[in-house]
Amino acid sequence: MAKHGADELSCRSGSLDGEGRASEDRSLLRQRLAVQELIDTEVSYLHMLQLCASDIRSRLQQLPQGDLDVLFSNIDDIIKVNSRFLHDLQETASKKEEQVRLVGNLFLEFQEELEQVYKVYCASYDQALLLVDTYRKEPELQRHIQGIIEAVVPQAGSSGLSFLLVIPLQRITRYPLLLQKILENTVPDASAYPVLQRAVSALQDVNTNINEYKMRKEVASKYTKVEQLTLRERLARINTHTLSKKTTRLSQLLKQEAGLIPRTEDKEFDDLEERFQWVSLCVTELKNNVAAYLDNLQTFLCFRPHEYSLDIPEGPAVQYCNLARDLQLEAFLTFKQRLEGLVWQPLCSLAKALLGPQNLIKKRLDKLLDFERLEEKLLEVGSVTYQEEAARHTYQALNSLLVAELPQFNQLVVQWLGQILRTFVTLQRDLAKQVLQRAEGSMAQLPHHHVPEPAFRKLVEDALGRTSNQLRSFQETFEKVLPPPTTQPLLPGSERQAQALLSRYGPGKLYQATSNISGTGTLDLTLPRGQIVALLQNKDTKGNSSRWLVDTGGHRGYVPAGKLQLYHVVPSAEELRRQVGLNKDPRCLTPEPSPAPAPSIPTVNQVIAVYPFVARSSHEVSLQAGQPVTILEAQDKKGNPEWSLVEVNGQRGYVPSGFLARAQSPVLWGWNLPS
């Protein structure tokens, strides 16, 4: 009987061992099927990506290139990474015993690459869906796109582009599930089990990082928009919520400045921001300098001395004109075009690219103030509302995005800036080489090209010395000719007021308005053109020398100094008549007897021109300084004594009376000199 019980126990033990082995075999089978499913679906997935990148994208060329870049994003990078991943995945099939562990290690090896390529694609996915929605509003275009997709991928059905665009998102989120399925069918004490655990955790982290990156990009796209709004549009956006937010932020900032609450310190971000501001300043300064350089270059190109006749039939002057014409029409013009295309336009694009990060940094400061206030509330109350939690996440997303991408952005800007500078230097070197080559050809035809350098230098110095002496002599001669005073005609009835100001302040203090002056302030004067005023002080109470205090004879106030000019006192008609009139000579002892009856001779006065005058109409006549002038009438037809009718070289016309002076009178008509 004991022997029978032992046999029964032995049979049960053998039955349990058989069931355990059967369970292990089933788990191993399911594990192998899960691995095979991973490989097979990877093959199908990669094939679908290649269809999208080659067949479908190539047939959608009627769409703008910008749309294609958004729709397919970085699908080529995904294909490269997944092609290498699939190749290594298929290589594991040759090692059955270690295949599961190798699969886990493979996912760990490709973790960073998968995250890098898929986060870029996922970040642009929403924008791609917006494009798909716009295509659906155009029936003809939608039918064309749908026909192409159904011809290449029949299983897409009516979903069309949406079916294809979502495939990469589905694949990256499915990797943790496929690995989890393999892990569930792996015994815990197997060597591959901890590797698979790490792989599952790594792929879950990849999906989490992709979601965070996508959220940061959405926040960045919201705040990087630089809108040019008018004052009315800005005022229309103000509401109670906006005022409340700005007031709260200002209060938080004032508390920090006063030292009532601590300020959040982030040395890493502060260093990045400082470097970004430094890079932005470099770009701005270079842009301003290049703009000034282009303006000077344009001014230089407008100066074309070779187009003027030098009255020199041959010789070096002709060769210079040919060289200057050649450089002006070819070398300098080509240099300007290349400078604008290779330096100026990239520099403008670079400056425009800085606007987005600048706006993000500004928004980060606003969100930081909100975040600090909410952190205080969280410590005091222990909870925040849903909107406040969203505000906290917004700051965290902005800060993470800037800390992660500002270093790369700064580095790219510096590289871009360096390339622009190298291009500018290269263009300058090419221009110098061109000019030198063309100049050497022209120099070979000059008569002095064989002269040694010391002798040629002496020759040039002598020529420059002679030219300098000629120029100095011409300058001295030119300075002897005084420019004519420019005066405005007096207003009707203002002669008496001008005489009163003259007698009170003297001629050195009188000024005349060159144009109408409209006073804008309480102490500003409104003056008509030609008004005479007296200068009281050549600056205002703040020391501004562009506003002068003047007296009109009845009112005192300020006027712009640029609209006043010194008034040259013009002698009146009576004074002019006294200067050039017929005066009896006191040395004459006996008057001349009355002449015999004869035809009447008009009374004329001989004077000279003190200043040159250029006629501006047919009613006027030109004068040269020192030229004798005969006054016919000491006033114009309206009786204005400021203009005189004269005769010069047989021509008659009006000239300013102030440009004339009494001449040393010759023998006057009707008198005899004493014996």
mmCIF file with all atom_site columns, C-alpha atoms in Angstrom, residues 125 129 132-133 136 142 145-146 149-150 153-166 170:
data_model
loop_
_atom_site.group_PDB
_atom_site.id
_atom_site.type_symbol
_atom_site.label_atom_id
_atom_site.label_alt_id
_atom_site.label_comp_id
_atom_site.label_asym_id
_atom_site.label_entity_id
_atom_site.label_seq_id
_atom_site.pdbx_PDB_ins_code
_atom_site.Cartn_x
_atom_site.Cartn_y
_atom_site.Cartn_z
_atom_site.occupancy
_atom_site.B_iso_or_equiv
_atom_site.pdbx_formal_charge
_atom_site.auth_seq_id
_atom_site.auth_comp_id
_atom_site.auth_asym_id
_atom_site.auth_atom_id
_atom_site.pdbx_PDB_model_num
ATOM 1  C CA . TYR A 1 125 ? 1.674   67.338 -37.598 1.00 0.00 ? 125 TYR A CA 1
ATOM 2  C CA . LEU A 1 129 ? -3.673  68.745 -40.782 1.00 0.00 ? 129 LEU A CA 1
ATOM 3  C CA . VAL A 1 132 ? -5.353  69.049 -45.412 1.00 0.00 ? 132 VAL A CA 1
ATOM 4  C CA . ASP A 1 133 ? -8.479  70.900 -44.219 1.00 0.00 ? 133 ASP A CA 1
ATOM 5  C CA . ARG A 1 136 ? -10.877 69.785 -48.692 1.00 0.00 ? 136 ARG A CA 1
ATOM 6  C CA . GLN A 1 142 ? -9.145  67.313 -53.256 1.00 0.00 ? 142 GLN A CA 1
ATOM 7  C CA . ILE A 1 145 ? -5.040  64.348 -54.329 1.00 0.00 ? 145 ILE A CA 1
ATOM 8  C CA . GLN A 1 146 ? -7.460  61.551 -53.470 1.00 0.00 ? 146 GLN A CA 1
ATOM 9  C CA . ILE A 1 149 ? -3.375  58.363 -52.959 1.00 0.00 ? 149 ILE A CA 1
ATOM 10 C CA . GLU A 1 150 ? -5.900  55.676 -53.934 1.00 0.00 ? 150 GLU A CA 1
ATOM 11 C CA . VAL A 1 153 ? -2.186  53.172 -51.371 1.00 0.00 ? 153 VAL A CA 1
ATOM 12 C CA . PRO A 1 154 ? -5.686  51.688 -51.967 1.00 0.00 ? 154 PRO A CA 1
ATOM 13 C CA . GLN A 1 155 ? -6.154  50.871 -48.277 1.00 0.00 ? 155 GLN A CA 1
ATOM 14 C CA . ALA A 1 156 ? -6.097  54.595 -47.415 1.00 0.00 ? 156 ALA A CA 1
ATOM 15 C CA . GLY A 1 157 ? -9.745  54.878 -48.471 1.00 0.00 ? 157 GLY A CA 1
ATOM 16 C CA . SER A 1 158 ? -11.562 58.166 -48.085 1.00 0.00 ? 158 SER A CA 1
ATOM 17 C CA . SER A 1 159 ? -9.169  59.350 -45.357 1.00 0.00 ? 159 SER A CA 1
ATOM 18 C CA . GLY A 1 160 ? -6.585  60.140 -47.988 1.00 0.00 ? 160 GLY A CA 1
ATOM 19 C CA . LEU A 1 161 ? -3.719  62.297 -46.740 1.00 0.00 ? 161 LEU A CA 1
ATOM 20 C CA . SER A 1 162 ? -4.858  62.073 -43.131 1.00 0.00 ? 162 SER A CA 1
ATOM 21 C CA . PHE A 1 163 ? -4.400  58.283 -43.225 1.00 0.00 ? 163 PHE A CA 1
ATOM 22 C CA . LEU A 1 164 ? -0.796  58.622 -44.405 1.00 0.00 ? 164 LEU A CA 1
ATOM 23 C CA . LEU A 1 165 ? 0.229   61.524 -42.199 1.00 0.00 ? 165 LEU A CA 1
ATOM 24 C CA . VAL A 1 166 ? -0.776  59.820 -38.957 1.00 0.00 ? 166 VAL A CA 1
ATOM 25 C CA . GLN A 1 170 ? 0.990   55.622 -34.591 1.00 0.00 ? 170 GLN A CA 1
#
